Structures are given as C-alpha cells and as structure tokens.
mmCIF file with all atom_site columns, C-alpha atoms in Angstrom:
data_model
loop_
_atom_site.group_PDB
_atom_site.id
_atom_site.type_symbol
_atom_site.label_atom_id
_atom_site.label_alt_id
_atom_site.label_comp_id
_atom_site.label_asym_id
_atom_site.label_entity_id
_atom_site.label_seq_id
_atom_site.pdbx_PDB_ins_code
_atom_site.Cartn_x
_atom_site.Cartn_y
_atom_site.Cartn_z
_atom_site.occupancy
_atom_site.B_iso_or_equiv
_atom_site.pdbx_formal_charge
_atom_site.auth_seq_id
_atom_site.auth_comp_id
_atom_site.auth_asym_id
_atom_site.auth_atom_id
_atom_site.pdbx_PDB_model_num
ATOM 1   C CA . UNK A 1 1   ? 19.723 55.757 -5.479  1.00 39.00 ? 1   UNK A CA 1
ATOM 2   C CA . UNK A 1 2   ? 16.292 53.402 -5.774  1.00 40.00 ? 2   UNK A CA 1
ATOM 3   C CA . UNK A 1 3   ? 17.930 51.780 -8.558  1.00 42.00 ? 3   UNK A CA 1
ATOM 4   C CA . UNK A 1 4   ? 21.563 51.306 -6.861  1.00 43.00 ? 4   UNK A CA 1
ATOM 5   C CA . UNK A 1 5   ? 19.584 49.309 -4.216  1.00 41.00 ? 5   UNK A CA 1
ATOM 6   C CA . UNK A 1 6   ? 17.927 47.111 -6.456  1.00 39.00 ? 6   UNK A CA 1
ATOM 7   C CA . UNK A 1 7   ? 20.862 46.277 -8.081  1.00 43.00 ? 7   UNK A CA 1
ATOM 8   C CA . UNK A 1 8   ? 22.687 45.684 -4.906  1.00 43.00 ? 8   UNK A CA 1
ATOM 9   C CA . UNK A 1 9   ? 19.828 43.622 -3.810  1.00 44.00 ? 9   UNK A CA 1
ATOM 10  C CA . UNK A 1 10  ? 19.917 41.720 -6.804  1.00 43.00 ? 10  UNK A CA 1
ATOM 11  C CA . UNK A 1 11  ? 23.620 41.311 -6.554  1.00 46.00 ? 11  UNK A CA 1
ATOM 12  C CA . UNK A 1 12  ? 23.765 39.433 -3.380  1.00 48.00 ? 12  UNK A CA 1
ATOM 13  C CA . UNK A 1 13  ? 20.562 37.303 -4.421  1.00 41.00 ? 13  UNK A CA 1
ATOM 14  C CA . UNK A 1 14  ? 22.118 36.221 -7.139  1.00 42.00 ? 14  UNK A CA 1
ATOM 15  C CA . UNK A 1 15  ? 25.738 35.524 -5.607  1.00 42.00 ? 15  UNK A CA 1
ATOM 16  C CA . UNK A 1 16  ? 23.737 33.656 -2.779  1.00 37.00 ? 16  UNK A CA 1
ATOM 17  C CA . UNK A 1 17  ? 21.466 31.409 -5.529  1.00 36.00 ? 17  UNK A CA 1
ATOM 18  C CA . UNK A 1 18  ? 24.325 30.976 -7.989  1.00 39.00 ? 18  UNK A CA 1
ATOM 19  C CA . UNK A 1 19  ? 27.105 30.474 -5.072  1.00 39.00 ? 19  UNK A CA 1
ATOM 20  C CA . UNK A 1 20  ? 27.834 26.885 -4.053  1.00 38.00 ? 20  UNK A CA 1
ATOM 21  C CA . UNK A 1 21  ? 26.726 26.633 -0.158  1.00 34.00 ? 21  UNK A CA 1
ATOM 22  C CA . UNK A 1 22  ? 30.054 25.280 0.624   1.00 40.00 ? 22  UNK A CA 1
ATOM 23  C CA . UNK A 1 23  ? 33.014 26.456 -1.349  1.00 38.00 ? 23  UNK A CA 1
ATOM 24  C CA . UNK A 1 24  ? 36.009 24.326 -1.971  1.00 41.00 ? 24  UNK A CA 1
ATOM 25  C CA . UNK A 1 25  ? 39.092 25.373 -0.084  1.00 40.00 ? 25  UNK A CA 1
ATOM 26  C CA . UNK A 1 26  ? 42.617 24.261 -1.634  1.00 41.00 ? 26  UNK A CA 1
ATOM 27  C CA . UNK A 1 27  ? 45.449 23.993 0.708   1.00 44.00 ? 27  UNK A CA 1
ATOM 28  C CA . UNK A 1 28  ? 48.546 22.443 -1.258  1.00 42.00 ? 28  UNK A CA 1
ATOM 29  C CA . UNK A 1 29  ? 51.898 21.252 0.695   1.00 43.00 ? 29  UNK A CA 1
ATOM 30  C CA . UNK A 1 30  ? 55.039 22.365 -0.540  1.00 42.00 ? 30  UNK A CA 1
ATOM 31  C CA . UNK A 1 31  ? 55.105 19.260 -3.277  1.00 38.00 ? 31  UNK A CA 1
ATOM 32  C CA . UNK A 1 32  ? 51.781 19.902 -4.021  1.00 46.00 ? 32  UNK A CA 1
ATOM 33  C CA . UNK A 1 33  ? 51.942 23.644 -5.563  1.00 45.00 ? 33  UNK A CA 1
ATOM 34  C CA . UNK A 1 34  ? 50.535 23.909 -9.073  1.00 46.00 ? 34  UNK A CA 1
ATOM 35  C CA . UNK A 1 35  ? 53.405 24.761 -12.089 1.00 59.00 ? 35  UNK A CA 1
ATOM 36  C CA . UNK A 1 36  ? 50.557 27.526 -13.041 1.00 81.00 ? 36  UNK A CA 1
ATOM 37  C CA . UNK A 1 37  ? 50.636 31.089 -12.165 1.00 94.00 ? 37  UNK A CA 1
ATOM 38  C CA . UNK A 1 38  ? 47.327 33.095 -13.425 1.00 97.00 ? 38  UNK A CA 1
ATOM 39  C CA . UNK A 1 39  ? 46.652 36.689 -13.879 1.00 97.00 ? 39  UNK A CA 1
ATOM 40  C CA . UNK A 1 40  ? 43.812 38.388 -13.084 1.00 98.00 ? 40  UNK A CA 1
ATOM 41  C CA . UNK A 1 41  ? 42.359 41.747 -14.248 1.00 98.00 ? 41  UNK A CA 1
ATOM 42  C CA . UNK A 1 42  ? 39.032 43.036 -13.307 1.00 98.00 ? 42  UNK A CA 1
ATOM 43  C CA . UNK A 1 43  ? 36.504 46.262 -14.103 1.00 97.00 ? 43  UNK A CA 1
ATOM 44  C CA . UNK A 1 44  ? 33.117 47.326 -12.187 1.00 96.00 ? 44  UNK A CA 1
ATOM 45  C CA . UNK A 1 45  ? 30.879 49.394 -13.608 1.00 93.00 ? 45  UNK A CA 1
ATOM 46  C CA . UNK A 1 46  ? 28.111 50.949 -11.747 1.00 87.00 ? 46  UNK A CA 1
ATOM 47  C CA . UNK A 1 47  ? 25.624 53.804 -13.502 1.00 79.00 ? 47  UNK A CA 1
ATOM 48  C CA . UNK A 1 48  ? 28.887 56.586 -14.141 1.00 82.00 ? 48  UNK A CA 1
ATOM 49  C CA . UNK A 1 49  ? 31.219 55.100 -11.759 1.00 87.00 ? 49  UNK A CA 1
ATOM 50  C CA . UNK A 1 50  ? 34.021 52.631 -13.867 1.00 92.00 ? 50  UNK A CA 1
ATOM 51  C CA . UNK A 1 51  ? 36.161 50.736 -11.772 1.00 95.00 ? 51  UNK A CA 1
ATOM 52  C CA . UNK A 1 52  ? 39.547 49.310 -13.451 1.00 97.00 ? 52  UNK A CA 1
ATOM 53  C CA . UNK A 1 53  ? 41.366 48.090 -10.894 1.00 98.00 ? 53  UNK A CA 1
ATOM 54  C CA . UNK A 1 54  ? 45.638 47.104 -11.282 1.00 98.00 ? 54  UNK A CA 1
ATOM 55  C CA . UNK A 1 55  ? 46.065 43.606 -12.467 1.00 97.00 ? 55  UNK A CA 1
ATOM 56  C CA . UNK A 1 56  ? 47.192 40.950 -9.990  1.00 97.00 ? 56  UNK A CA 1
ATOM 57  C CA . UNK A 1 57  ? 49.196 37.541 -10.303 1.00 97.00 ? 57  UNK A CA 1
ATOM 58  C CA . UNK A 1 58  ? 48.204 34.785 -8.630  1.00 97.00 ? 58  UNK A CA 1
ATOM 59  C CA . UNK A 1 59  ? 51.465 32.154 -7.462  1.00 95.00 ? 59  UNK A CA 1
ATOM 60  C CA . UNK A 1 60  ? 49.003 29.510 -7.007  1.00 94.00 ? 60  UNK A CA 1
ATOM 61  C CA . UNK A 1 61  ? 45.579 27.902 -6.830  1.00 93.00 ? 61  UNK A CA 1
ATOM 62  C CA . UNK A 1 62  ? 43.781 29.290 -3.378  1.00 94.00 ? 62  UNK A CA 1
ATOM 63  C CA . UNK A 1 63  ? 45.744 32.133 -3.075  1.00 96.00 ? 63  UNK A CA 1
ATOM 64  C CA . UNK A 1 64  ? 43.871 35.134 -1.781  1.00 97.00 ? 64  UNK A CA 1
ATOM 65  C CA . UNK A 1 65  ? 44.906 38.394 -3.639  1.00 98.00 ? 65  UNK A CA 1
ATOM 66  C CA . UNK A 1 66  ? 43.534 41.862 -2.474  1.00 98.00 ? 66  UNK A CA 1
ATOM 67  C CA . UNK A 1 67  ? 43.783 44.677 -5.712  1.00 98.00 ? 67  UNK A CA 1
ATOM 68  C CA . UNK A 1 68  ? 42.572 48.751 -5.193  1.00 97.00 ? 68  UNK A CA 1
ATOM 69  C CA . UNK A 1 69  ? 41.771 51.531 -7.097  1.00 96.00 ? 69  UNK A CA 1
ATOM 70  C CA . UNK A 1 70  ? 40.191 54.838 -5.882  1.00 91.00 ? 70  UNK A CA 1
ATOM 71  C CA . UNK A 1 71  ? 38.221 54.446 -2.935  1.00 94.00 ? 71  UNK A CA 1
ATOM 72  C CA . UNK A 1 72  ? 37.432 50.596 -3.567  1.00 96.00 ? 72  UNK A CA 1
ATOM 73  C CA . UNK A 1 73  ? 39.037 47.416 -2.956  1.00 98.00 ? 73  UNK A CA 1
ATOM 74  C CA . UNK A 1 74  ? 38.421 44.171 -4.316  1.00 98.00 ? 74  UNK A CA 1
ATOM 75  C CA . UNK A 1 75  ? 39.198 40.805 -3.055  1.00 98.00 ? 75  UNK A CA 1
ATOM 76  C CA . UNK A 1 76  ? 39.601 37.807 -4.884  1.00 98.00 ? 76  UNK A CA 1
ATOM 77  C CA . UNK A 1 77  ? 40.327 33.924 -4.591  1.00 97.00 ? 77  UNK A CA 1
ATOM 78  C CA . UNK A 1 78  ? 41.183 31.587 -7.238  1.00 96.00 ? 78  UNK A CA 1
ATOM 79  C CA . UNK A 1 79  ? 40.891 28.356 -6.353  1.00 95.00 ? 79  UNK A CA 1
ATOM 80  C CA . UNK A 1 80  ? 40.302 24.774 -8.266  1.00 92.00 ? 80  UNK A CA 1
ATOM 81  C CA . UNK A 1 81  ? 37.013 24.079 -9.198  1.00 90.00 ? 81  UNK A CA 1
ATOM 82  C CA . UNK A 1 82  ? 37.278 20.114 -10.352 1.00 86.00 ? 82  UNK A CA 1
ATOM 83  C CA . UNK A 1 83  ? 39.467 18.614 -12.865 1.00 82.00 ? 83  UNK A CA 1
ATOM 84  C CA . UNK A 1 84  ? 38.960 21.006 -15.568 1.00 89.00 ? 84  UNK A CA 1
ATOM 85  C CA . UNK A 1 85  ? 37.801 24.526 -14.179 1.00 95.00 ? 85  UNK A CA 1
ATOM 86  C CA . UNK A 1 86  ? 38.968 26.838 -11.375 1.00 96.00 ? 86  UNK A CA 1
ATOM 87  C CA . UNK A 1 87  ? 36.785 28.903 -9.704  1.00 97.00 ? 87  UNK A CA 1
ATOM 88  C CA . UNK A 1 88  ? 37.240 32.994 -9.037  1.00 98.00 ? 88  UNK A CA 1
ATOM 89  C CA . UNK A 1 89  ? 34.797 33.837 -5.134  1.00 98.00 ? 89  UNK A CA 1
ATOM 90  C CA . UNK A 1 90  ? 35.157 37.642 -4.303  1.00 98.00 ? 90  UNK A CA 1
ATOM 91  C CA . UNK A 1 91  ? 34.375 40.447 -2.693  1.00 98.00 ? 91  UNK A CA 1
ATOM 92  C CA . UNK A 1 92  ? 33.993 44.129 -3.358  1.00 97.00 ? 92  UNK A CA 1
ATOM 93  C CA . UNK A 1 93  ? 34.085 47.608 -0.903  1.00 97.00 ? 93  UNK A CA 1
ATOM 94  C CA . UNK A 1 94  ? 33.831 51.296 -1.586  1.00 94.00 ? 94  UNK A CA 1
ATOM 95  C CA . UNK A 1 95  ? 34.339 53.615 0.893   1.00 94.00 ? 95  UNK A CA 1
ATOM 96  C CA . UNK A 1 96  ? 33.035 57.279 -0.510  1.00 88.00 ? 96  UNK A CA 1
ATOM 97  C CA . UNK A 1 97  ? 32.089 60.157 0.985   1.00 91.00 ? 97  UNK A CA 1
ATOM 98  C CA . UNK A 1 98  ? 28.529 59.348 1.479   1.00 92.00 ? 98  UNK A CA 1
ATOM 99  C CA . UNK A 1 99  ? 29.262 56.031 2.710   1.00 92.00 ? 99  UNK A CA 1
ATOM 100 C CA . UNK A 1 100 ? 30.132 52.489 2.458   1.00 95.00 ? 100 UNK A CA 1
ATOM 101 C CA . UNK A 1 101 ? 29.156 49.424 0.417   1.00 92.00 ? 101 UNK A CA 1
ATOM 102 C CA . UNK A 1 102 ? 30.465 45.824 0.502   1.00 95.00 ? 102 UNK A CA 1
ATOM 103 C CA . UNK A 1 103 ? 29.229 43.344 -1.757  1.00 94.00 ? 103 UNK A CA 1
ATOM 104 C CA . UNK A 1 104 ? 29.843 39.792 -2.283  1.00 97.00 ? 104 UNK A CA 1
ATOM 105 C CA . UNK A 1 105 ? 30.384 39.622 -5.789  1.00 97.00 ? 105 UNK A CA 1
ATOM 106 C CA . UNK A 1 106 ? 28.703 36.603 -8.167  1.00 96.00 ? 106 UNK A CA 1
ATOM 107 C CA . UNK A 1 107 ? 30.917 33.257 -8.612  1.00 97.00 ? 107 UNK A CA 1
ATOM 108 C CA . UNK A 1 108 ? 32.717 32.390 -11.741 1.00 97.00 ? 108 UNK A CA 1
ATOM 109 C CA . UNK A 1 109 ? 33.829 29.306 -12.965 1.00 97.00 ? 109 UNK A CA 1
ATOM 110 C CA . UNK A 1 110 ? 35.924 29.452 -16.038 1.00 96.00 ? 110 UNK A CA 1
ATOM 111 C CA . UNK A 1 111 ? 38.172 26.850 -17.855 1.00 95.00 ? 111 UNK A CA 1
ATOM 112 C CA . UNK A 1 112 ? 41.710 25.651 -16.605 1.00 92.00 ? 112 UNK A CA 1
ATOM 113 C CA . UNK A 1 113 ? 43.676 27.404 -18.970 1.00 92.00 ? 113 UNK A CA 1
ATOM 114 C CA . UNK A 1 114 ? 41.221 30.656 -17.719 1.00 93.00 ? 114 UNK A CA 1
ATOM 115 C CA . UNK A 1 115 ? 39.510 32.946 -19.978 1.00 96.00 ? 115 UNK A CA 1
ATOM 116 C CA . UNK A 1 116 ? 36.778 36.038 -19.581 1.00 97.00 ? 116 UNK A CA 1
ATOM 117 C CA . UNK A 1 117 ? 33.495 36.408 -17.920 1.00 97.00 ? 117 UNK A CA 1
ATOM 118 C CA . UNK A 1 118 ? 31.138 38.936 -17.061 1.00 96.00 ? 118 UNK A CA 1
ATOM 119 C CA . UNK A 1 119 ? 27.463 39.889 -15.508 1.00 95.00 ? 119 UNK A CA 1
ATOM 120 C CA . UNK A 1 120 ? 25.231 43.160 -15.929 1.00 92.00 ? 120 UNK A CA 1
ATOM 121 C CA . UNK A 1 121 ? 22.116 43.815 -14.049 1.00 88.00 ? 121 UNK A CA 1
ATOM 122 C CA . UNK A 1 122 ? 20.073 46.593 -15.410 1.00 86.00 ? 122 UNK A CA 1
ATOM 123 C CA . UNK A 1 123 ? 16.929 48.775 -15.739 1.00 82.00 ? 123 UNK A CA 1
ATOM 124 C CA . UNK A 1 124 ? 15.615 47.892 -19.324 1.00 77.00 ? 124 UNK A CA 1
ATOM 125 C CA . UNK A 1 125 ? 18.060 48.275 -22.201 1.00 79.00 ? 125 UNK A CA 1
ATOM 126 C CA . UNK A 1 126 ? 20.221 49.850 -19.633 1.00 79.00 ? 126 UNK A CA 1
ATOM 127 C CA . UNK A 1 127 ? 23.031 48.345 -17.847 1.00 79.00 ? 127 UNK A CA 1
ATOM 128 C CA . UNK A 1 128 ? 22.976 49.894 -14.421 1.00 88.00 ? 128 UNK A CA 1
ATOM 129 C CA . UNK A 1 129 ? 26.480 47.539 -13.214 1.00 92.00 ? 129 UNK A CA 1
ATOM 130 C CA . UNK A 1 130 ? 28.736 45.133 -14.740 1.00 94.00 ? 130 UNK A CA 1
ATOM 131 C CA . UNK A 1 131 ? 31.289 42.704 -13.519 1.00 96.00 ? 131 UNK A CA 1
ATOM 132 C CA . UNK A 1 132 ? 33.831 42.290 -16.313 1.00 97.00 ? 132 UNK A CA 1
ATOM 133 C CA . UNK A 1 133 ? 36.942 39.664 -15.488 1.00 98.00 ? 133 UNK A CA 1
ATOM 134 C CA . UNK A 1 134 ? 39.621 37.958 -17.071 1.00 98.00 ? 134 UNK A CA 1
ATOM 135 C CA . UNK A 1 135 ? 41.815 35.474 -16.004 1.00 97.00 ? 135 UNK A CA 1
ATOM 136 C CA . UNK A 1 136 ? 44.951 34.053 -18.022 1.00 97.00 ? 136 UNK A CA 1
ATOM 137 C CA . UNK A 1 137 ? 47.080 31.823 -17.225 1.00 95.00 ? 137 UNK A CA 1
ATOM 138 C CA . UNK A 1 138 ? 50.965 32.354 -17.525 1.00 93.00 ? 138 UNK A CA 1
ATOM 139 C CA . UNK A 1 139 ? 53.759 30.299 -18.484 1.00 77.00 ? 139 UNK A CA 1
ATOM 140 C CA . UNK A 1 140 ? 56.473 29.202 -15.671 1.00 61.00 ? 140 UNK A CA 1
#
C-alpha cells in the first residue's frame, strides 16, 4: 500500500512538472475537421493489477473519448500539438471495493502520423505501474 502511494504521488508530480500549464484546446468548424481519424489503445499496469482497456476511434482532433474495463475508466483527449505532433491529456479512475482512485495521467506527445509511448515508475529493478499507449492513425 506504502508503495501504491508513492507511485501515485509520483504520478501526479510528474503529470503536473511534465504537463504544459495551459493545454491547447482545438475547436474546428464544420470546414475545418481534419481528413484523419486515429485509434487509440491503452494498458495500465499497477503491481498485479493489468488494465487493457477496449480500443477507441477518435473522428477528430479534440475529441474527448471515455473507454472502460473492469472497475476503471479512462478518459482521453487527442488534440493537436503544433504542426507536426498531437498531443494525448488523460485521466484515469478505479472504483474497487476498498475504494477509489483518480489520477491524472502523464502527457504524451507523439508524431502526426501517431505511434507508441509509455512510462513506468518503480521500486528498484521493479516496475510497480506502467502506462503503455498507442495511437495510429487510420485511413479515410
């Protein structure tokens, strides 16, 4: 339990240090919609818990796509990061037995055309939680 603390703790330090302070927002008129559709699959890992939640499609930059799997729900938004990157902000909350947890999950910025990323905090050689996306975009 000490050590699902300290990685929590660790978790929102490092999404608050690593996060931009103000994140871009991307509202797009009807003429303005991107021809790219992206889809996103995601996996949390904490101590013997393994979280692979369903993959989702996103229609569009700054689209706001909610995906669960056992007693957990994660929230995502992909929006455009600049020219060449787009940028995945989300959330993440369990509901168990003992009770709840929300975190704000670490940023990633990943290439246009998307690819994977992922972050482990652990005790030693052992990775006590990992954060495991990828993102690909599809063809219209």
């Amino acid at each position: 339990m000490k050590n699902r603390i300290l990685a929590l703790s660790l978790l929102g330090l490092s999404s608050s240090v690593f996060a931009d302070s103000e994140l871009p927002s991307s509202v797009f008129a009807d003429s303005e919609l991107p021809s790219s559709s992206y889809e996103m699959t995601v996996a949390v890992e904490e101590q013997s818990l393994k979280h692979d939640f369903p993959s989702v499609k996103f229609d569009y930059l700054g689209q706001t796509l909610t995906t669960s799997v056992d007693e957990c729900s994660y929230t995502g938004t992909l929006s455009e990061d600049d020219d060449n990157t787009i940028l995945l902000s989300a959330t993440m909350s369990c509901t168990y037995e003992s009770g709840s947890s929300y975190s704000e999950m670490p940023d990633f910025v990943l290439k246009h055309e998307g690819g994977e990323a992922s972050m482990s905090f652990g005790d030693g050689d052992t990775d006590m939680w990992t954060y495991s996306v990828t993102v690909k975009k599809l063809d219209l």
